[in-house]
Amino acid sequence: MNWRMPSETAPHERTWMAFPREGLTLGSEASEREEGYAAWTAVAHAVAEFEPVTMVVDPTELDRARRMLGSHVEILEAPLDEFWMRDFGPTFVVDDERPGVLGAVDWIFNGWGAPEWAEWRVSAEIARFAAAHVGAELVSSVLVNEGGGIHVDGEGTVLLTDTVQLDPRRNPYADRARVEAELARTIGTTKAIWLPRGLTRDYDDFGTNGHVDIVATFAAPGRVLLHDQRDPGHPDHAVTSELRELLEGQTDAAGRALEIVGLPAPATLRDDEGFVDWSYVNHLVVNDGVVACGFGEPEADARAAAILADAYPGRRVVTVDSRPIFARGGGIHCITQQQPALTSAEVAR
C-alpha cells in the first residue's frame, strides 16, 4: 500500500465531529454546559452548509443532539468520554495505486500524554468505529499521535512539533527518524518540517503540549499560514517570531522555498486563566468554503476572514464564535476531521 493523506483543500466526502457529553471538559455549571453544546452545534451547522456532517454521539446525549442538530447532521451513536474528533478520530488516507480505496489511520491516543485529568480510553476506540462505518481499510499505527499534531500539503510535506510526537509521555523511545518513518508509512510524507514548539497556552495542564494546528497550516503547497502575535506583551510574540524565522529557511518535499503568510492574532491578550491562545490558524477548510474562528472582535475577525479568503480563492469564509471552544482547550479544527472524497481528480494524482 502507498497511503497518502490528501491536503485539507482536496474535496471532502464529509466532516466528522463528536458531540459534547457531560464531564470535566464540558463544564460543571449548567450555563457552561449549554455554552459548550451550542458552540459544537454552531460549528456543525456551519460545516453542513458546505458538505455532509457525521456526528458521533454518546448514548447519554442522543436526545439533546437530535434536538439541537436537527435533520442537517447525520448522528451515529457510540460511547464517548472526550469529544475532540481531530485528535482521537481516524486520519483518513487514500492509495493512489488503488482508486476508490479509503484508508483510516488509527493512531494510539492516550489523552495528550495521559495526564491525570484526562478521560480518553473510550473515545480512543472511535477511529476503528468510524473506519468500519465507512468501509475504510484500517491502518494501525504504533505512534502515539493526534490529528491536531500534524498538517500536510498533500504532496509529501508534513508540519509537526518536537514537543508532541517526541513527548516522553507519548513516545518515550521515539526520535525524529522513527517518527518520520512511521509518518511515511501511514500518511505518505517524505519531508518533515519540525517546529520546536507550539503556543504558550498549549503547555498548561489542560493543553496538548504544542499541537501544530493552532500554529501553522498549509494553504497550498509551498504556502504556510502562520499565527502572528504582534503584541510584544504576549509571550507568543517571541514564539511566532522564532517560528517564522525557522520556516523561512525551509523547503518542502518538492524543494520549494516556503512563502509565509501571517494571520494576525486578535487584540485580546489574556482571559481569567492567563495568556490566551486565540488563533485564526485553527480553521477548517471545507468544500467551497472555510469555517473560521471568531473571537468577538469585529475588526480582527474581518481581517482574518479576508486573509483566509485570499489564501483559499473561490471559497466562502464563514466565521463562528470560537471562544467557548478555546475555553475548553481547542478550536474549530480540533473538533472536526475531514474524510476525503475519492474523486476522479484525487485518483488521477
CSV table of C-alpha atoms in Angstrom, one decimal:
chain,number,residue,atom,x,y,z
A,1,MET,CA,0.0,0.0,0.0
A,2,ASN,CA,1.0,3.6,-0.7
A,3,TRP,CA,-1.1,5.6,1.6
A,4,ARG,CA,-1.2,9.4,1.3
A,5,MET,CA,-3.1,11.9,3.4
A,6,PRO,CA,-4.6,14.5,1.0
A,7,SER,CA,-4.4,18.1,1.7
A,8,GLU,CA,-7.4,19.6,3.6
A,9,THR,CA,-8.1,21.6,0.5
A,10,ALA,CA,-8.8,18.4,-1.5
A,11,PRO,CA,-12.5,17.5,-2.0
A,12,HIS,CA,-14.3,16.1,1.1
A,13,GLU,CA,-16.8,13.3,1.3
A,14,ARG,CA,-17.9,14.6,4.8
A,15,THR,CA,-16.6,16.0,8.0
A,16,TRP,CA,-16.7,14.0,11.3
A,17,MET,CA,-17.4,15.5,14.7
A,18,ALA,CA,-18.2,14.3,18.2
A,19,PHE,CA,-21.0,15.8,20.3
A,20,PRO,CA,-20.1,17.0,23.8
A,21,ARG,CA,-21.1,15.0,26.8
A,22,GLU,CA,-21.0,15.8,30.5
A,23,GLY,CA,-17.7,15.8,32.2
A,24,LEU,CA,-14.7,18.0,33.1
A,25,THR,CA,-14.2,19.4,29.6
A,26,LEU,CA,-17.8,20.5,29.1
A,27,GLY,CA,-18.0,22.3,32.5
A,28,SER,CA,-19.6,21.9,35.9
A,29,GLU,CA,-22.3,24.6,35.7
A,30,ALA,CA,-25.4,24.3,33.6
A,31,SER,CA,-24.6,27.5,31.8
A,32,GLU,CA,-21.2,26.2,30.9
A,33,ARG,CA,-22.6,23.0,29.6
A,34,GLU,CA,-25.2,24.8,27.5
A,35,GLU,CA,-22.5,27.1,26.1
A,36,GLY,CA,-20.4,24.0,25.0
A,37,TYR,CA,-23.3,22.3,23.4
A,38,ALA,CA,-24.2,25.4,21.5
A,39,ALA,CA,-20.6,26.0,20.2
A,40,TRP,CA,-20.2,22.5,18.8
A,41,THR,CA,-23.7,22.7,17.3
A,42,ALA,CA,-22.8,26.1,15.6
A,43,VAL,CA,-19.7,24.6,14.0
A,44,ALA,CA,-21.7,21.6,12.8
A,45,HIS,CA,-24.3,23.8,11.2
A,46,ALA,CA,-21.7,26.0,9.6
A,47,VAL,CA,-19.9,22.9,8.1
A,48,ALA,CA,-23.2,21.5,6.9
A,49,GLU,CA,-23.7,24.5,4.6
A,50,PHE,CA,-20.9,23.1,2.5
A,51,GLU,CA,-20.7,19.3,3.0
A,52,PRO,CA,-22.3,16.4,5.0
A,53,VAL,CA,-21.5,16.2,8.7
A,54,THR,CA,-21.5,13.0,10.7
A,55,MET,CA,-21.7,13.5,14.4
A,56,VAL,CA,-20.8,10.7,16.9
A,57,VAL,CA,-23.0,11.0,19.9
A,58,ASP,CA,-22.7,9.3,23.3
A,59,PRO,CA,-25.9,7.4,24.3
A,60,THR,CA,-26.5,9.9,27.2
A,61,GLU,CA,-26.7,12.8,24.8
A,62,LEU,CA,-28.8,11.4,21.9
A,63,ASP,CA,-32.0,13.3,22.7
A,64,ARG,CA,-30.2,16.6,23.1
A,65,ALA,CA,-28.1,16.1,19.9
A,66,ARG,CA,-31.2,15.3,17.8
A,67,ARG,CA,-33.0,18.3,19.2
A,68,MET,CA,-30.0,20.7,18.6
A,69,LEU,CA,-28.6,19.4,15.4
A,70,GLY,CA,-31.8,18.8,13.5
A,71,SER,CA,-32.0,17.0,10.2
A,72,HIS,CA,-28.9,18.5,8.6
A,73,VAL,CA,-26.4,16.3,10.5
A,74,GLU,CA,-26.1,12.5,10.5
A,75,ILE,CA,-26.0,11.1,14.0
A,76,LEU,CA,-24.1,7.9,14.9
A,77,GLU,CA,-24.4,6.5,18.4
A,78,ALA,CA,-21.2,5.3,20.1
A,79,PRO,CA,-19.7,5.7,23.6
A,80,LEU,CA,-17.6,8.8,24.2
A,81,ASP,CA,-15.7,10.3,27.1
A,82,GLU,CA,-13.9,13.2,25.2
A,83,PHE,CA,-15.1,14.9,22.1
A,84,TRP,CA,-12.1,16.3,20.2
A,85,MET,CA,-12.7,14.4,17.0
A,86,ARG,CA,-9.5,15.6,15.3
A,87,ASP,CA,-7.3,14.0,17.9
A,88,PHE,CA,-8.9,10.6,18.7
A,89,GLY,CA,-10.6,10.0,15.4
A,90,PRO,CA,-9.1,8.5,12.3
A,91,THR,CA,-6.8,10.3,9.9
A,92,PHE,CA,-8.2,9.4,6.5
A,93,VAL,CA,-5.8,8.5,3.7
A,94,VAL,CA,-6.0,7.4,0.1
A,95,ASP,CA,-4.0,4.9,-2.0
A,96,ASP,CA,-3.1,6.4,-5.4
A,97,GLU,CA,-2.5,2.9,-6.8
A,98,ARG,CA,-5.9,1.6,-5.8
A,99,PRO,CA,-8.6,4.1,-7.0
A,100,GLY,CA,-11.6,4.1,-4.8
A,101,VAL,CA,-9.9,2.7,-1.7
A,102,LEU,CA,-10.1,4.7,1.5
A,103,GLY,CA,-7.8,4.1,4.5
A,104,ALA,CA,-8.1,5.2,8.1
A,105,VAL,CA,-5.0,5.6,10.3
A,106,ASP,CA,-5.7,4.6,13.9
A,107,TRP,CA,-3.0,6.4,15.9
A,108,ILE,CA,-2.6,5.4,19.6
A,109,PHE,CA,-4.5,8.1,21.6
A,110,ASN,CA,-3.6,8.5,25.2
A,111,GLY,CA,-5.3,11.7,26.1
A,112,TRP,CA,-2.5,14.1,25.1
A,113,GLY,CA,0.2,12.3,27.1
A,114,ALA,CA,-2.1,10.6,29.7
A,115,PRO,CA,-2.4,13.5,32.2
A,116,GLU,CA,-4.3,12.7,35.4
A,117,TRP,CA,-7.3,14.7,34.5
A,118,ALA,CA,-7.9,13.3,31.0
A,119,GLU,CA,-10.7,10.9,30.1
A,120,TRP,CA,-9.8,9.2,26.9
A,121,ARG,CA,-10.0,5.4,26.9
A,122,VAL,CA,-13.5,5.2,25.5
A,123,SER,CA,-13.0,7.8,22.7
A,124,ALA,CA,-9.7,6.1,21.8
A,125,GLU,CA,-11.9,3.4,20.1
A,126,ILE,CA,-13.7,5.8,17.8
A,127,ALA,CA,-11.1,5.7,15.0
A,128,ARG,CA,-11.9,2.0,14.4
A,129,PHE,CA,-15.6,2.7,14.8
A,130,ALA,CA,-15.5,5.4,12.1
A,131,ALA,CA,-13.3,3.3,9.8
A,132,ALA,CA,-15.8,0.4,10.0
A,133,HIS,CA,-18.8,2.6,9.3
A,134,VAL,CA,-17.4,3.9,6.0
A,135,GLY,CA,-15.7,0.7,5.0
A,136,ALA,CA,-12.2,2.1,5.2
A,137,GLU,CA,-9.1,-0.1,5.4
A,138,LEU,CA,-7.7,0.2,8.9
A,139,VAL,CA,-4.1,1.4,9.1
A,140,SER,CA,-2.9,0.6,12.6
A,141,SER,CA,-0.1,2.7,13.9
A,142,VAL,CA,2.3,2.2,16.9
A,143,LEU,CA,2.8,6.0,17.2
A,144,VAL,CA,1.0,8.0,19.9
A,145,ASN,CA,-0.2,10.9,17.9
A,146,GLU,CA,-3.2,13.1,17.4
A,147,GLY,CA,-4.7,14.6,14.2
A,148,GLY,CA,-4.1,18.1,15.6
A,149,GLY,CA,-0.4,17.3,15.8
A,150,ILE,CA,0.2,17.2,12.0
A,151,HIS,CA,-0.6,19.3,8.9
A,152,VAL,CA,0.2,18.1,5.4
A,153,ASP,CA,0.3,19.7,2.0
A,154,GLY,CA,-0.9,16.5,0.3
A,155,GLU,CA,2.3,16.4,-1.8
A,156,GLY,CA,4.7,14.8,0.8
A,157,THR,CA,5.3,17.5,3.3
A,158,VAL,CA,4.2,17.4,7.0
A,159,LEU,CA,4.4,20.1,9.7
A,160,LEU,CA,4.8,18.8,13.3
A,161,THR,CA,6.4,19.8,16.6
A,162,ASP,CA,9.1,18.4,18.7
A,163,THR,CA,7.0,18.6,21.8
A,164,VAL,CA,4.2,16.4,20.6
A,165,GLN,CA,5.5,13.4,18.7
A,166,LEU,CA,8.7,13.4,20.8
A,167,ASP,CA,6.9,14.0,24.1
A,168,PRO,CA,8.2,11.3,26.5
A,169,ARG,CA,4.6,10.9,27.8
A,170,ARG,CA,3.6,9.9,24.4
A,171,ASN,CA,6.5,8.2,22.7
A,172,PRO,CA,9.4,7.8,25.2
A,173,TYR,CA,11.6,5.9,22.7
A,174,ALA,CA,10.9,7.9,19.6
A,175,ASP,CA,13.4,10.1,17.7
A,176,ARG,CA,12.8,12.2,14.6
A,177,ALA,CA,13.9,9.4,12.3
A,178,ARG,CA,11.4,6.9,13.8
A,179,VAL,CA,8.5,9.3,13.7
A,180,GLU,CA,9.3,10.3,10.1
A,181,ALA,CA,9.4,6.6,9.1
A,182,GLU,CA,6.1,5.9,10.6
A,183,LEU,CA,4.5,9.0,9.0
A,184,ALA,CA,5.9,7.9,5.7
A,185,ARG,CA,4.3,4.5,6.1
A,186,THR,CA,0.9,5.8,7.3
A,187,ILE,CA,0.3,9.2,5.6
A,188,GLY,CA,2.9,9.1,2.8
A,189,THR,CA,5.0,12.1,3.8
A,190,THR,CA,8.6,12.3,2.7
A,191,LYS,CA,9.7,15.7,4.2
A,192,ALA,CA,9.0,16.6,7.8
A,193,ILE,CA,9.3,20.2,8.9
A,194,TRP,CA,9.8,20.2,12.7
A,195,LEU,CA,8.8,23.2,14.7
A,196,PRO,CA,10.5,23.5,18.1
A,197,ARG,CA,7.2,24.2,20.0
A,198,GLY,CA,3.7,25.5,19.9
A,199,LEU,CA,1.8,28.4,21.5
A,200,THR,CA,2.4,29.2,25.2
A,201,ARG,CA,-1.1,28.4,26.5
A,202,ASP,CA,-0.9,24.9,25.0
A,203,TYR,CA,1.7,23.9,27.6
A,204,ASP,CA,-0.8,24.5,30.5
A,205,ASP,CA,-2.1,21.5,32.4
A,206,PHE,CA,-5.0,21.2,30.0
A,207,GLY,CA,-3.1,21.8,26.8
A,208,THR,CA,-1.8,19.4,24.1
A,209,ASN,CA,1.9,20.3,24.6
A,210,GLY,CA,2.2,22.0,21.3
A,211,HIS,CA,-0.2,21.0,18.5
A,212,VAL,CA,0.8,22.4,15.2
A,213,ASP,CA,-2.8,23.0,14.0
A,214,ILE,CA,-3.1,26.1,16.2
A,215,VAL,CA,0.2,27.5,15.0
A,216,ALA,CA,0.7,26.8,11.2
A,217,THR,CA,-1.0,25.2,8.3
A,218,PHE,CA,-0.6,24.8,4.5
A,219,ALA,CA,-2.9,26.9,2.5
A,220,ALA,CA,-1.4,25.4,-0.6
A,221,PRO,CA,1.8,23.5,-1.4
A,222,GLY,CA,4.7,26.0,-0.7
A,223,ARG,CA,2.4,28.4,1.2
A,224,VAL,CA,2.1,28.4,5.0
A,225,LEU,CA,-0.3,30.4,7.1
A,226,LEU,CA,1.4,31.2,10.5
A,227,HIS,CA,-0.1,32.6,13.7
A,228,ASP,CA,1.2,36.1,14.1
A,229,GLN,CA,1.2,37.5,17.6
A,230,ARG,CA,2.2,41.1,17.1
A,231,ASP,CA,2.0,42.4,20.7
A,232,PRO,CA,5.3,42.1,22.5
A,233,GLY,CA,3.4,41.9,25.8
A,234,HIS,CA,2.3,38.4,24.9
A,235,PRO,CA,4.9,35.5,25.1
A,236,ASP,CA,3.7,34.2,21.8
A,237,HIS,CA,5.2,37.3,20.1
A,238,ALA,CA,8.7,35.7,20.6
A,239,VAL,CA,7.4,32.3,19.8
A,240,THR,CA,5.9,33.2,16.5
A,241,SER,CA,8.9,35.3,15.5
A,242,GLU,CA,11.1,32.3,16.1
A,243,LEU,CA,8.8,30.1,14.1
A,244,ARG,CA,8.7,32.5,11.1
A,245,GLU,CA,12.5,32.7,11.0
A,246,LEU,CA,12.7,28.9,11.0
A,247,LEU,CA,10.0,28.4,8.4
A,248,GLU,CA,11.5,31.0,6.1
A,249,GLY,CA,14.6,28.8,5.9
A,250,GLN,CA,12.7,25.6,5.0
A,251,THR,CA,11.8,23.9,1.7
A,252,ASP,CA,9.0,21.4,1.1
A,253,ALA,CA,9.1,17.9,-0.3
A,254,ALA,CA,9.3,19.3,-3.8
A,255,GLY,CA,12.2,21.6,-2.9
A,256,ARG,CA,10.2,24.8,-3.0
A,257,ALA,CA,11.0,27.6,-0.5
A,258,LEU,CA,8.1,28.3,1.7
A,259,GLU,CA,6.0,31.5,1.5
A,260,ILE,CA,4.9,32.5,5.0
A,261,VAL,CA,1.6,34.4,5.4
A,262,GLY,CA,0.9,35.8,8.8
A,263,LEU,CA,-2.5,35.5,10.4
A,264,PRO,CA,-2.5,38.3,13.0
A,265,ALA,CA,-3.8,37.3,16.4
A,266,PRO,CA,-6.8,39.1,17.9
A,267,ALA,CA,-6.1,42.0,20.3
A,268,THR,CA,-7.2,40.2,23.4
A,269,LEU,CA,-4.1,39.0,25.3
A,270,ARG,CA,-5.5,37.4,28.5
A,271,ASP,CA,-8.5,35.7,30.0
A,272,ASP,CA,-9.2,34.5,33.6
A,273,GLU,CA,-6.6,31.7,33.1
A,274,GLY,CA,-3.8,33.7,31.7
A,275,PHE,CA,-2.4,34.5,28.2
A,276,VAL,CA,-4.9,33.3,25.5
A,277,ASP,CA,-4.0,31.1,22.5
A,278,TRP,CA,-6.7,32.5,20.3
A,279,SER,CA,-5.7,31.7,16.8
A,280,TYR,CA,-7.2,32.1,13.3
A,281,VAL,CA,-5.0,29.3,12.1
A,282,ASN,CA,-7.3,26.7,13.7
A,283,HIS,CA,-9.9,27.0,10.9
A,284,LEU,CA,-11.3,24.1,8.8
A,285,VAL,CA,-11.2,24.1,5.0
A,286,VAL,CA,-14.4,22.5,3.6
A,287,ASN,CA,-15.8,22.1,0.1
A,288,ASP,CA,-16.1,25.6,-1.4
A,289,GLY,CA,-15.6,27.2,2.0
A,290,VAL,CA,-13.7,27.9,5.1
A,291,VAL,CA,-15.1,27.7,8.6
A,292,ALA,CA,-13.1,30.3,10.5
A,293,CYS,CA,-12.7,31.0,14.2
A,294,GLY,CA,-14.1,34.3,15.5
A,295,PHE,CA,-13.3,35.9,18.8
A,296,GLY,CA,-15.9,38.7,19.2
A,297,GLU,CA,-13.5,41.3,17.8
A,298,PRO,CA,-15.2,42.6,14.6
A,299,GLU,CA,-12.1,44.2,13.1
A,300,ALA,CA,-9.7,41.4,13.8
A,301,ASP,CA,-12.2,38.7,12.8
A,302,ALA,CA,-12.9,40.5,9.5
A,303,ARG,CA,-9.2,40.9,8.8
A,304,ALA,CA,-8.6,37.2,9.3
A,305,ALA,CA,-11.6,36.3,7.1
A,306,ALA,CA,-10.1,38.5,4.3
A,307,ILE,CA,-6.7,36.8,4.6
A,308,LEU,CA,-8.4,33.4,4.5
A,309,ALA,CA,-10.5,34.3,1.5
A,310,ASP,CA,-7.3,35.4,-0.3
A,311,ALA,CA,-5.4,32.2,0.8
A,312,TYR,CA,-8.2,29.9,-0.4
A,313,PRO,CA,-9.5,31.5,-3.6
A,314,GLY,CA,-13.1,30.7,-4.6
A,315,ARG,CA,-14.1,29.6,-1.1
A,316,ARG,CA,-16.7,31.4,1.1
A,317,VAL,CA,-15.5,32.1,4.6
A,318,VAL,CA,-18.0,31.6,7.4
A,319,THR,CA,-16.9,32.8,10.9
A,320,VAL,CA,-18.1,31.0,14.1
A,321,ASP,CA,-17.6,32.4,17.6
A,322,SER,CA,-14.9,30.0,18.9
A,323,ARG,CA,-14.3,31.4,22.4
A,324,PRO,CA,-16.3,28.7,24.1
A,325,ILE,CA,-14.3,26.1,22.2
A,326,PHE,CA,-10.9,27.7,23.0
A,327,ALA,CA,-12.0,28.0,26.7
A,328,ARG,CA,-12.2,24.2,26.7
A,329,GLY,CA,-8.8,23.6,25.1
A,330,GLY,CA,-9.0,23.9,21.3
A,331,GLY,CA,-10.7,25.4,18.3
A,332,ILE,CA,-12.8,24.6,15.2
A,333,HIS,CA,-10.0,22.4,13.6
A,334,CYS,CA,-9.7,20.5,16.8
A,335,ILE,CA,-13.3,19.3,16.9
A,336,THR,CA,-13.5,18.3,13.2
A,337,GLN,CA,-11.9,15.7,11.0
A,338,GLN,CA,-12.3,15.7,7.2
A,339,GLN,CA,-12.9,12.5,5.2
A,340,PRO,CA,-11.5,12.9,1.6
A,341,ALA,CA,-13.7,12.2,-1.3
A,342,LEU,CA,-12.5,9.5,-3.7
A,343,THR,CA,-12.9,11.7,-6.8
A,344,SER,CA,-11.6,11.1,-10.2
A,345,ALA,CA,-9.3,14.1,-9.7
A,346,GLU,CA,-7.9,12.6,-6.5
A,347,VAL,CA,-7.5,9.2,-8.1
A,348,ALA,CA,-5.6,10.8,-11.0
A,349,ARG,CA,-2.9,12.3,-8.8
